Coordinates of C-alpha atoms and ligand atoms in Angstrom, one line a residue:
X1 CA 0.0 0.0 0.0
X2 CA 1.4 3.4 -1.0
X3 CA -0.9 6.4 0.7
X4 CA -0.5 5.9 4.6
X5 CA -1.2 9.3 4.5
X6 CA -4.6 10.7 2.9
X7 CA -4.8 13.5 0.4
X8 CA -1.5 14.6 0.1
X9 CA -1.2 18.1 -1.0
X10 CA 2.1 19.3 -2.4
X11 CA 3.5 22.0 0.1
X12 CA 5.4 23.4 -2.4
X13 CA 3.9 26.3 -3.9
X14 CA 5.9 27.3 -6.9
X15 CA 4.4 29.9 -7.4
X16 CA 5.1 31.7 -4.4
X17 CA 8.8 30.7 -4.4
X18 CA 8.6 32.3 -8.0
X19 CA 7.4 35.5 -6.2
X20 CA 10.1 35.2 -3.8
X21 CA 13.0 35.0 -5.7
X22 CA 10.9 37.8 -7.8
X23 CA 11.1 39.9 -5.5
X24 CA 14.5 39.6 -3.7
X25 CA 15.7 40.1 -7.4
X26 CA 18.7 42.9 -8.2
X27 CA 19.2 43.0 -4.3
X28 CA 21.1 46.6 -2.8
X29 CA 24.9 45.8 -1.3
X30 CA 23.3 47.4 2.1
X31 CA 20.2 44.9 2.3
X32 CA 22.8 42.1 1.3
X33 CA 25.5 43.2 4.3
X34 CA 22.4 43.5 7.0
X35 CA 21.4 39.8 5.9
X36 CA 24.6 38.4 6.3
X37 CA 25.3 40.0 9.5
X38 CA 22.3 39.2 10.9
X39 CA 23.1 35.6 9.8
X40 CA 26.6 35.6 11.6
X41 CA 24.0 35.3 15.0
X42 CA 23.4 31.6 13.5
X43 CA 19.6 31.7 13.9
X44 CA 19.2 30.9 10.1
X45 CA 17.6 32.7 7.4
X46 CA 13.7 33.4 6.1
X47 CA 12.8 32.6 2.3
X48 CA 13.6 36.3 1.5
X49 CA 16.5 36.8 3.1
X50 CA 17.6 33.4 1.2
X51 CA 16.3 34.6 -2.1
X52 CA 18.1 37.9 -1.9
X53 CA 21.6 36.1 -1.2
X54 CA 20.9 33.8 -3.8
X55 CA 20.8 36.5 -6.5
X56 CA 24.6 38.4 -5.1
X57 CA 25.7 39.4 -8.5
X58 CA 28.9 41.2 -6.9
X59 CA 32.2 39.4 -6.7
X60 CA 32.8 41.5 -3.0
X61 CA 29.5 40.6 -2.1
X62 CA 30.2 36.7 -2.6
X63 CA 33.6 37.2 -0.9
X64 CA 31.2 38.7 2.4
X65 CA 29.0 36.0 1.7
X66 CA 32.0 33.3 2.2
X67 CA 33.2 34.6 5.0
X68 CA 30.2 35.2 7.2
X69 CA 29.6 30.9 6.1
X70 CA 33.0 30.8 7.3
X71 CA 32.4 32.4 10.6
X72 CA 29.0 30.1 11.6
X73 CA 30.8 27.3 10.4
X74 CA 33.8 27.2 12.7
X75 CA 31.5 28.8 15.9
X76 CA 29.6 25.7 15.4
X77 CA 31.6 22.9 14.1
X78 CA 34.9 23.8 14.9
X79 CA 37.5 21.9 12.9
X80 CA 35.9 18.6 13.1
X81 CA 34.8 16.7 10.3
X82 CA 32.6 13.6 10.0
X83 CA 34.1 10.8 7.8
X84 CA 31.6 8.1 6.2
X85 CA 31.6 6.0 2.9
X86 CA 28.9 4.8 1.0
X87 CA 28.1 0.9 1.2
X88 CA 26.2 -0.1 -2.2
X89 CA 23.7 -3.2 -1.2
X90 CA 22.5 -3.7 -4.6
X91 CA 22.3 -1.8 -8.3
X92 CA 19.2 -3.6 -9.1
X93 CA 16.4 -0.9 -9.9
X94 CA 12.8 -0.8 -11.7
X95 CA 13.3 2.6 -12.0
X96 CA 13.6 5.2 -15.0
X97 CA 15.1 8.2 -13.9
X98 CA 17.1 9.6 -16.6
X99 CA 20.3 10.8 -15.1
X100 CA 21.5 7.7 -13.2
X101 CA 23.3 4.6 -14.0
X102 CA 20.9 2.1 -12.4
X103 CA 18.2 3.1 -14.8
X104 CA 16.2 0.2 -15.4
X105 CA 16.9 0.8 -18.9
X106 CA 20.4 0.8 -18.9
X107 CA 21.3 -2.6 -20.6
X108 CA 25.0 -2.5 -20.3
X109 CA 24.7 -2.5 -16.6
X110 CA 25.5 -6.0 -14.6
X111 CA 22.9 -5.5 -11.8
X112 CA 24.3 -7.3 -8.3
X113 CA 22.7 -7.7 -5.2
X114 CA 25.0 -8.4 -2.2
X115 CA 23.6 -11.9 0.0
X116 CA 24.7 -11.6 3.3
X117 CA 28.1 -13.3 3.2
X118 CA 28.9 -10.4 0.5
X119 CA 27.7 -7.5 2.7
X120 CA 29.4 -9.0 5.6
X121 CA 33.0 -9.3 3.0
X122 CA 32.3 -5.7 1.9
X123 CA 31.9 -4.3 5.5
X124 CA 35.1 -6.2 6.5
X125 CA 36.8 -4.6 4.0
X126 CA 35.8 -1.1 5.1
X127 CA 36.2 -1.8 9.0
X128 CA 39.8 -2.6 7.8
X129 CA 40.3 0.9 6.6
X130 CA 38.7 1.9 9.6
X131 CA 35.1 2.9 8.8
X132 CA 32.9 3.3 11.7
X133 CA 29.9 5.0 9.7
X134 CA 28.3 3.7 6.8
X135 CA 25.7 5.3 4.2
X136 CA 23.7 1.9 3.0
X137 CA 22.2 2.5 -1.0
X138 CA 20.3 0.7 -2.6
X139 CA 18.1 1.0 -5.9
X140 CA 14.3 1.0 -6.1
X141 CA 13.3 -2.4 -7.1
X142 CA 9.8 -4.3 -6.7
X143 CA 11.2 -7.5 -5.0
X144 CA 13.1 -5.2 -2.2
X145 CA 11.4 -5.1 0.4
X146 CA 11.3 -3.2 3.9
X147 CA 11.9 -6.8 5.7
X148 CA 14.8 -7.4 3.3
X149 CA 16.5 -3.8 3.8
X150 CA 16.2 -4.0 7.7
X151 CA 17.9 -7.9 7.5
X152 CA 20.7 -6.0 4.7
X153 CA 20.9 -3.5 7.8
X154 CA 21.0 -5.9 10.4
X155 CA 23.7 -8.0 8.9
X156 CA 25.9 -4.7 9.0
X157 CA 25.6 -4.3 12.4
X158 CA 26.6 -7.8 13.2
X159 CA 29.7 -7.9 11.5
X160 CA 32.6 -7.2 13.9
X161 CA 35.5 -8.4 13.5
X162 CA 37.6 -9.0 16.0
X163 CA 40.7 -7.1 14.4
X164 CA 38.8 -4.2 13.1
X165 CA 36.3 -3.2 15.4
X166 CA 32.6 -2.6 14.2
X167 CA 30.2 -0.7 12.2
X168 CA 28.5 1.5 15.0
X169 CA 26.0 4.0 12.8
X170 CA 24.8 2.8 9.5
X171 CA 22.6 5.8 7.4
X172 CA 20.5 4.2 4.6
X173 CA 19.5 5.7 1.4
X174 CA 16.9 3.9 -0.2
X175 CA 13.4 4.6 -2.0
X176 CA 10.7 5.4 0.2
X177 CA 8.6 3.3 1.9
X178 CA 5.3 3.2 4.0
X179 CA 5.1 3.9 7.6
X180 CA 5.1 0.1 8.5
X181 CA 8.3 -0.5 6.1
X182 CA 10.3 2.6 8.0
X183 CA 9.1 1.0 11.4
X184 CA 11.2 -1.9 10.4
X185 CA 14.3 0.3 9.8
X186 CA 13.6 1.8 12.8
X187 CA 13.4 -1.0 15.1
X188 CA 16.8 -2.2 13.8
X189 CA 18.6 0.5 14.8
X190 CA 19.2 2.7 11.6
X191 CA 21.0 6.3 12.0
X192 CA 19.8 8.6 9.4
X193 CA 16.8 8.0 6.9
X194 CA 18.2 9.6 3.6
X195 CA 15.7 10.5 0.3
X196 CA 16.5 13.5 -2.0
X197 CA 13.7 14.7 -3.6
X198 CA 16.2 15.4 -7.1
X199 CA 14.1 18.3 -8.1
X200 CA 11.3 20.1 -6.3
X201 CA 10.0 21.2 -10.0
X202 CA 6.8 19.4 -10.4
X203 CA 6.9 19.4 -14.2
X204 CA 10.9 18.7 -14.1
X205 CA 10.7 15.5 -11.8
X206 CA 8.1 14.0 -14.3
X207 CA 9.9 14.9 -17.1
X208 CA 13.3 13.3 -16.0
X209 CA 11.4 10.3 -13.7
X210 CA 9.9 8.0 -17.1
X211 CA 9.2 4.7 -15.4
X212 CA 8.6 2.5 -12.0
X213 CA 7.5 4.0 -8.5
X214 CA 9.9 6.7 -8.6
X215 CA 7.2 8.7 -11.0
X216 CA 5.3 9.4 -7.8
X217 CA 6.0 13.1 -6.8
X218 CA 4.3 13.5 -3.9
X219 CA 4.9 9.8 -2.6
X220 CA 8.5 10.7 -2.4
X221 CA 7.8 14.3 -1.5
X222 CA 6.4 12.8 1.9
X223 CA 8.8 10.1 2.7
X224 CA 10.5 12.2 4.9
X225 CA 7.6 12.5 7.1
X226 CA 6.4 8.6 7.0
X227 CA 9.9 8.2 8.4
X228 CA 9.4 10.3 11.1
X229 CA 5.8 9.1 11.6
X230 CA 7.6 5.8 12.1
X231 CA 9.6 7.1 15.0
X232 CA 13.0 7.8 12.5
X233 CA 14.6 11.0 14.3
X234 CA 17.2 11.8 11.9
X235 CA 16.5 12.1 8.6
X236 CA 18.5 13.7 5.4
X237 CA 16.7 15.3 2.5
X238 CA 18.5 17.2 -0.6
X239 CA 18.0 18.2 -4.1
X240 CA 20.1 16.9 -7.3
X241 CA 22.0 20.2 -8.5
X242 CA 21.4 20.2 -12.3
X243 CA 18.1 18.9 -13.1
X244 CA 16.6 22.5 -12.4
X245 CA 16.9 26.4 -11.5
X246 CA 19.1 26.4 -8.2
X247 CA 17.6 29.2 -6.5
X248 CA 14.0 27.3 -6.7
X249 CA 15.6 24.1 -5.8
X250 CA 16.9 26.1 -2.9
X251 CA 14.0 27.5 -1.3
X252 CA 12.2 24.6 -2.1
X253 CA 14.3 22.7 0.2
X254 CA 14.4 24.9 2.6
X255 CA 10.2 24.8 2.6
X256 CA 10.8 21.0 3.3
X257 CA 12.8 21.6 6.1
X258 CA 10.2 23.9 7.2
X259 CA 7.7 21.8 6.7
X260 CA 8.6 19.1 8.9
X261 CA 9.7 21.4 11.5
X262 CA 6.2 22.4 11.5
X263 CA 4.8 19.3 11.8
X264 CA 7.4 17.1 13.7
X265 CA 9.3 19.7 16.0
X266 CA 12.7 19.3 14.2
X267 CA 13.9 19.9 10.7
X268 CA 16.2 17.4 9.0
X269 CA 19.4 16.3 10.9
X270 CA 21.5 17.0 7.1
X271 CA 20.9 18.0 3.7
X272 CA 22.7 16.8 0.9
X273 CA 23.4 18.5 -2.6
X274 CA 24.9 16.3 -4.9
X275 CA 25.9 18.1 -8.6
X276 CA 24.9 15.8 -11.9
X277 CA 27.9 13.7 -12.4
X278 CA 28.5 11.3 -16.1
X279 CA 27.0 8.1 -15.5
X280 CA 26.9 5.0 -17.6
X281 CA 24.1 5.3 -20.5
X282 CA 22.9 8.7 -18.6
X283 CA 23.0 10.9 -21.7
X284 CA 21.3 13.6 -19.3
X285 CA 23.7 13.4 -16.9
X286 CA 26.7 14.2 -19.5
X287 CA 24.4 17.3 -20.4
X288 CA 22.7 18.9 -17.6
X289 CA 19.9 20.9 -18.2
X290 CA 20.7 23.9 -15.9
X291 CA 24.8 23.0 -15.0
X292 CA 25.7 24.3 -12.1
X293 CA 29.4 25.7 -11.9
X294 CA 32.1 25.2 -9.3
X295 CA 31.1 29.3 -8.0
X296 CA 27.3 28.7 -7.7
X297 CA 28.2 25.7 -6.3
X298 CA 30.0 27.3 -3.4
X299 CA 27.6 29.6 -3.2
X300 CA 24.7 27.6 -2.5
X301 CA 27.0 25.5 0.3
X302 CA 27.2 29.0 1.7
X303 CA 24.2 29.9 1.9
X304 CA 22.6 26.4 3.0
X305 CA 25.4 27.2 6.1
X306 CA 23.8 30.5 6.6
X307 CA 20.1 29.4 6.6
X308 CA 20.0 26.0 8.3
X309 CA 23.5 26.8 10.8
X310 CA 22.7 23.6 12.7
X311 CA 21.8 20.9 10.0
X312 CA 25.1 18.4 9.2
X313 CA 25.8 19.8 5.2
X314 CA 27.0 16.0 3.5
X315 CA 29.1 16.3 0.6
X316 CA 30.5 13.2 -1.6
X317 CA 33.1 12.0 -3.7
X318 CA 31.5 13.5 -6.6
X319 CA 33.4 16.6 -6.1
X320 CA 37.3 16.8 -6.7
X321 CA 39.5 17.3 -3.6
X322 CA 40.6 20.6 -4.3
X323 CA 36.7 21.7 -4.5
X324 CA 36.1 19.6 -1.6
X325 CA 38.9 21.3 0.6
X326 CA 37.0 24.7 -0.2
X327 CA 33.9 23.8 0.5
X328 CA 34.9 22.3 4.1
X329 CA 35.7 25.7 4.9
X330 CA 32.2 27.3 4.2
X331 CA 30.1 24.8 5.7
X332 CA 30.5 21.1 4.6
X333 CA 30.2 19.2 8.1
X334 CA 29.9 15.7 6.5
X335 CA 32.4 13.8 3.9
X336 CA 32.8 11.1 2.3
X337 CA 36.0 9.1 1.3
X338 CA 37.6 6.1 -0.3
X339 CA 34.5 5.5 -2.1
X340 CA 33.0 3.1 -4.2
X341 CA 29.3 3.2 -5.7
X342 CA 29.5 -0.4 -7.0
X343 CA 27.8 -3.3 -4.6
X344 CA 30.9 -5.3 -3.9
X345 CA 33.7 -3.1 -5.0
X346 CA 35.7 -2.7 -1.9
X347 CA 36.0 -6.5 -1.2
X348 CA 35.9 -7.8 -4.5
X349 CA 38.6 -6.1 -7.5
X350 CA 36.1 -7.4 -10.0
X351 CA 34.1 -5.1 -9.4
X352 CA 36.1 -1.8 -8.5
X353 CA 35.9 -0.4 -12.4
X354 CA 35.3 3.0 -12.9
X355 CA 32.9 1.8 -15.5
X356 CA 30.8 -0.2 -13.3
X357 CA 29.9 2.8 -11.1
X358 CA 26.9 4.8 -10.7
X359 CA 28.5 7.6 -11.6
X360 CA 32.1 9.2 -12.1
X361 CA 33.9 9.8 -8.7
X362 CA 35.9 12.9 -8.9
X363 CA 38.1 12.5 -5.4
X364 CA 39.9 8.6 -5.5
X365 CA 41.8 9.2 -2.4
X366 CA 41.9 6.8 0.1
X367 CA 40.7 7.1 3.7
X368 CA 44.0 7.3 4.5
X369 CA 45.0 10.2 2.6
X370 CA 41.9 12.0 2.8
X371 CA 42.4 12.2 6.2
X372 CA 45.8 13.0 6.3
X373 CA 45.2 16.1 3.8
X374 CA 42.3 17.2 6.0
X375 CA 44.8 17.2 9.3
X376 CA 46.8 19.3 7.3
X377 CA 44.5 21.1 6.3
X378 CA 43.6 22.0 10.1
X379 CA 40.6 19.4 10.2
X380 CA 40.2 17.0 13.0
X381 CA 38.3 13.4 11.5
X382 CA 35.5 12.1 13.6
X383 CA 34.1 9.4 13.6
X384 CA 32.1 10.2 16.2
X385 CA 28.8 8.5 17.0
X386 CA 28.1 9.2 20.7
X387 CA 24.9 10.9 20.0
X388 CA 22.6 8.7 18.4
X389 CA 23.9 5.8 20.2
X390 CA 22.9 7.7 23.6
X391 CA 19.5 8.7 22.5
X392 CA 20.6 12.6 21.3
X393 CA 18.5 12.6 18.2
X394 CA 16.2 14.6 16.2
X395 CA 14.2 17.3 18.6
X396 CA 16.6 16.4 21.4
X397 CA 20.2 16.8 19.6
X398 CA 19.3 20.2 17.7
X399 CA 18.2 21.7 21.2
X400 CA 21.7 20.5 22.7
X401 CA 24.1 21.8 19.3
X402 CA 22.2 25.1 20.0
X403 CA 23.4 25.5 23.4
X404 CA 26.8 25.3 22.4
X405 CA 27.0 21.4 23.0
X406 CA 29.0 21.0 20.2
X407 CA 32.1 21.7 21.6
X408 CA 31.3 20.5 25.1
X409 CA 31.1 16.9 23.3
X410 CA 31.9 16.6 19.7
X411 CA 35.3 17.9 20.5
X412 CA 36.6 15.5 22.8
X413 CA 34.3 12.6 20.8
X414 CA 36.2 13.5 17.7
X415 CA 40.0 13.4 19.5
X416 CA 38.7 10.0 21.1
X417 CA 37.9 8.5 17.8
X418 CA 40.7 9.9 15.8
X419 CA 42.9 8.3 18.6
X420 CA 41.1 5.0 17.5
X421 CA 42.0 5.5 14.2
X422 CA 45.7 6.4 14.5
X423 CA 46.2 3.4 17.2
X424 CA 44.4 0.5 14.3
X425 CA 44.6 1.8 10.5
X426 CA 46.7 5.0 10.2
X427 CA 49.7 5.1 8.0
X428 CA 52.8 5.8 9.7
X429 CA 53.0 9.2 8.1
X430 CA 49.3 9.9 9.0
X431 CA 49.8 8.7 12.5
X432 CA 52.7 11.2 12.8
X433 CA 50.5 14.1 12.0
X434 CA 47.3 12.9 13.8
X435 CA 49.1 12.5 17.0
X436 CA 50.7 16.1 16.7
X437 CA 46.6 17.4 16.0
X438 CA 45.2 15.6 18.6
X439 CA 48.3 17.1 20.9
X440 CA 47.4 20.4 20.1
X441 CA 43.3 20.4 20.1
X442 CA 43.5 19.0 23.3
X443 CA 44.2 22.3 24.6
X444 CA 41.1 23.4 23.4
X445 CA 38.8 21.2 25.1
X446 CA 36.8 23.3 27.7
X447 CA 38.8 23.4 31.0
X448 CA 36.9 21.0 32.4
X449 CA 36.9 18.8 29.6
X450 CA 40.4 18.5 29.6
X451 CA 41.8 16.1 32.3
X452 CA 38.6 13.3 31.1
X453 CA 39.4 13.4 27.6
X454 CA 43.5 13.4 28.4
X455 CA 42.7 9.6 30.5
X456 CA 40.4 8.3 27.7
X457 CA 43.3 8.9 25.6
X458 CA 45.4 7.1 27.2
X459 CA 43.2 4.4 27.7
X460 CA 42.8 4.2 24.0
X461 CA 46.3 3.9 23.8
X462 CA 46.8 1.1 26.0
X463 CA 43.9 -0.8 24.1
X464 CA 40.4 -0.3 25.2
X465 CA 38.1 1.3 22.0
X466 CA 35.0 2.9 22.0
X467 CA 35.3 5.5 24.5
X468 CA 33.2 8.3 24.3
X469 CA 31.1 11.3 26.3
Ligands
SAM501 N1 17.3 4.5 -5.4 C1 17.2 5.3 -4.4 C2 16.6 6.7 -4.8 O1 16.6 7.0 -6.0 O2 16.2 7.4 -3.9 C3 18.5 5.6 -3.6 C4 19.8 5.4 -4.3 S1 20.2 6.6 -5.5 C5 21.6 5.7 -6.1 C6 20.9 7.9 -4.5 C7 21.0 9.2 -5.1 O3 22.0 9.2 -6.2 C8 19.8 9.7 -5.8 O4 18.8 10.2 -4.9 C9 20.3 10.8 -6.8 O5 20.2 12.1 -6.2 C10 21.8 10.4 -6.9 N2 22.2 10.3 -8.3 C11 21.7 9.5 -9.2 N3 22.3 9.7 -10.4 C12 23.3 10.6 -10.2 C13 24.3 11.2 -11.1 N4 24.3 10.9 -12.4 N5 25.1 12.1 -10.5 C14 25.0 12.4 -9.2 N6 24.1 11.9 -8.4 C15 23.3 11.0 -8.9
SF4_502 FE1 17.1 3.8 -9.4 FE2 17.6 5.6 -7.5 FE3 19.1 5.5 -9.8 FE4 16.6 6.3 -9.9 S1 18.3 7.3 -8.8 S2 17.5 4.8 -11.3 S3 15.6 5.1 -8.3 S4 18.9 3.9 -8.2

């Protein structure tokens, strides 16, 4: 059964976003400057003032706009960074969506679907690199169902091994499901419920969405909230950069969010933005119709900073590093790395082929050197997953990050699992460096911080794992 909920209405009203944008058009340098430092108090931003700095024409302006994102960023997040990799389950898809690889149409596609002994090779593989959070994706087929992705889910969680510790949150992307079929993710344990919407663009999505369930609109449009019906806190929405006009893509999302703040207390725990990338057979995705370029690009991770300051911003492997380094500065929170978007492809070299993917990845770098260029860089890794494991979800974790519990936790969390990392998988020149960062961020752990997260340390050292706060 599709329609747990009865007459859905689509709470997207384009036409008002038109008149938004409409309106914010040609905006004065003074309105822009009074946005932006009203935005440095990190309470977000309204439609408007997200429609005004969505239409900065001025080079100076953009530059203000960077560095106010700059300034919420780092009073927020600091210098930590969450690490996670993508974990394809299976390819196979009954979908027709135009830009992706897994389109049922695409012939030249060997569909897989990991059993249980493969997903419990590929997770070994990626606890060897030292993976502690996984994103789960799988396509949109009839024969998948809820009972089959919680089992795929559960079989994740239950594969520890003994030299390489465990998978402790695993995020899933799949297509949506009822109420009943997200209870079941649910009552497995699942961290974040992930569905991006692609476009918001009623009269886009069905031009780009030919075939299967996917054609739905507004069946997708609420899967966010049948997850959170179900009793999912965290969940992840975002738009597919290309398929449409940005700025209405923007607001649009931004409506979700508000949307299910309305109706559930709490937006969603991330958004993600991922650009078009060249996929196998995808002729659409070779040719976007509205490409977006690296600048707008940045922009719109600027301003997504600006008007959601709390929400974890994801970004993937799609983007090159040196793109990727920028955009860590301005307001990414959430990366990817070492990853592979083939079911299989970290355990099994058959099928680690760029050609086999489900679309090109631009950043190759392994875990290791990913994170040793983000130490560099003046990034601590985390890993950390202290939150959702003690209950600090949804409602409850955005009221605690806005009191400043960010640093109070996520700090020493991040140094705790970092230590992890360097002690069982690090590189000796990565260890070298990550030992000299967690040295120095040590000192700023609040005072009374310091003399806890100095012993768990240690204790890390001399063996024990999975300390945390
Ligand atoms: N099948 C599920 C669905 O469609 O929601 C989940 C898996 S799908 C592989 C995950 C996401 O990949 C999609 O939501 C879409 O945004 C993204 N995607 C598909 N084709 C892409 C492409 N060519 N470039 C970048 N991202 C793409
Ligand atoms: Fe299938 Fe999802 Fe790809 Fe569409 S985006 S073809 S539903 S895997």
């Amino acid at each position: 059964m599709q329609h747990d909920i009865p007459e859905l209405e689509n709470f997207i009203d384009e036409q008002a976003i038109n008149n938004t944008l409409k309106h914010a058009a040609k905006p004065e340098r003074a309105n822009v400057l009074e946005i932006l430092s009203k935005a440095r108090n990190a309470k977000g931003l309204t439609l408007e003032e997200t429609a005004t700095l969505l239409q900065i024409t001025d080079p100076e302006l953009d530059e203000e706009l960077f560095a106010a994102a700059r300034d919420v960023k780092k009073a927020i997040y600091g210098n930590r960074l969450v690490l996670f990799a993508p974990m394809y389950i299976t390819n196979e898809c009954g979908n027709s969506c135009l830009y992706c690889g897994f389109n049922v149409t695409n012939k030249d596609l060997t569909r897989r679907t990991l059993s249980s002994k493969e997903i419990r090779k590929d997770v070994i593989a990626l606890e060897a690199q030292g993976h502690k959070r996984l994103l789960l994706v799988y396509g949109e087929h009839p024969k998948l169902k809820a009972d089959w992705i919680a089992e795929t889910v559960q079989t994740v969680y239950d594969t520890v091994s003994e030299k390489s510790g465990e998978i402790r949150r695993a995020n899933v992307n799949c297509a949506p499901l009822s109420v009943d079929g997200f209870r079941k993710l649910q009552e497995v344990g699942i961290g974040t419920y992930q569905c991006f919407q692609e476009t918001y663009h009623q009269k886009t999505y069905s031009s780009v969405h030919k075939g299967g369930v996917k054609k739905n609109f507004l069946w997708r449009l609420y899967a966010l909230h049948r997850a959170m019906e179900a009793g999912i806190e965290d969940v992840g929405m975002g738009a597919l950069f290309g398929l449409y006009d940005y700025k209405f893509e923007m607001l649009a999302l931004l409506t979700h969010a508000q949307e299910l703040e309305k109706n559930f207390g709490v937006g969603p725990h991330t958004i993600s933005f991922p650009r078009l990338e060249p996929a196998l057979n995808a002729d659409m995705a070779y040719n976007p119709p509205c490409p977006i370029n690296d600048m707008t690009f940045k922009r719109i991770v600027a301003i997504l900073r600006l008007a959601v300051p709390y929400t974890g911003l994801i970004l993937s492997t799609r983007e090159s590093a040196g793109l990727r380094r920028e955009l860590l500065d301005i307001g990414v929170s959430q990366i990817s790395a070492g990853s592979r978007t083939y079911p299989g492809a970290y355990s099994d070299p058959e099928y680690d082929r760029p050609e086999v993917q489900q679309f090109c990845i631009s950043d190759n770098r392994s875990l290791d050197e990913v994170i040793h260029n983000i130490v560099d860089a003046g990034y601590i890794p985390s890993w950390c997953t202290a939150c959702y494991r003690l209950g600090r979800t949804g409602e409850h974790f955005m009221d605690l990050a806005k009191r400043g519990f960010i640093q109070q936790y996520c700090l020493p969390n991040s140094l705790l699992t970092f230590q992890e990392y360097l002690e069982d998988y690090a590189t000796e020149s990565t260890r070298k460096v990550g030992k000299a960062c967690i040295s120095n961020e040590v000192e700023n752990c609040p005072e009374d911080r310091r003399t806890v997260v100095e012993s768990r340390l240690k204790r890390i050292e001399q063996g024990e794992r999975d300390l945390y706060l």
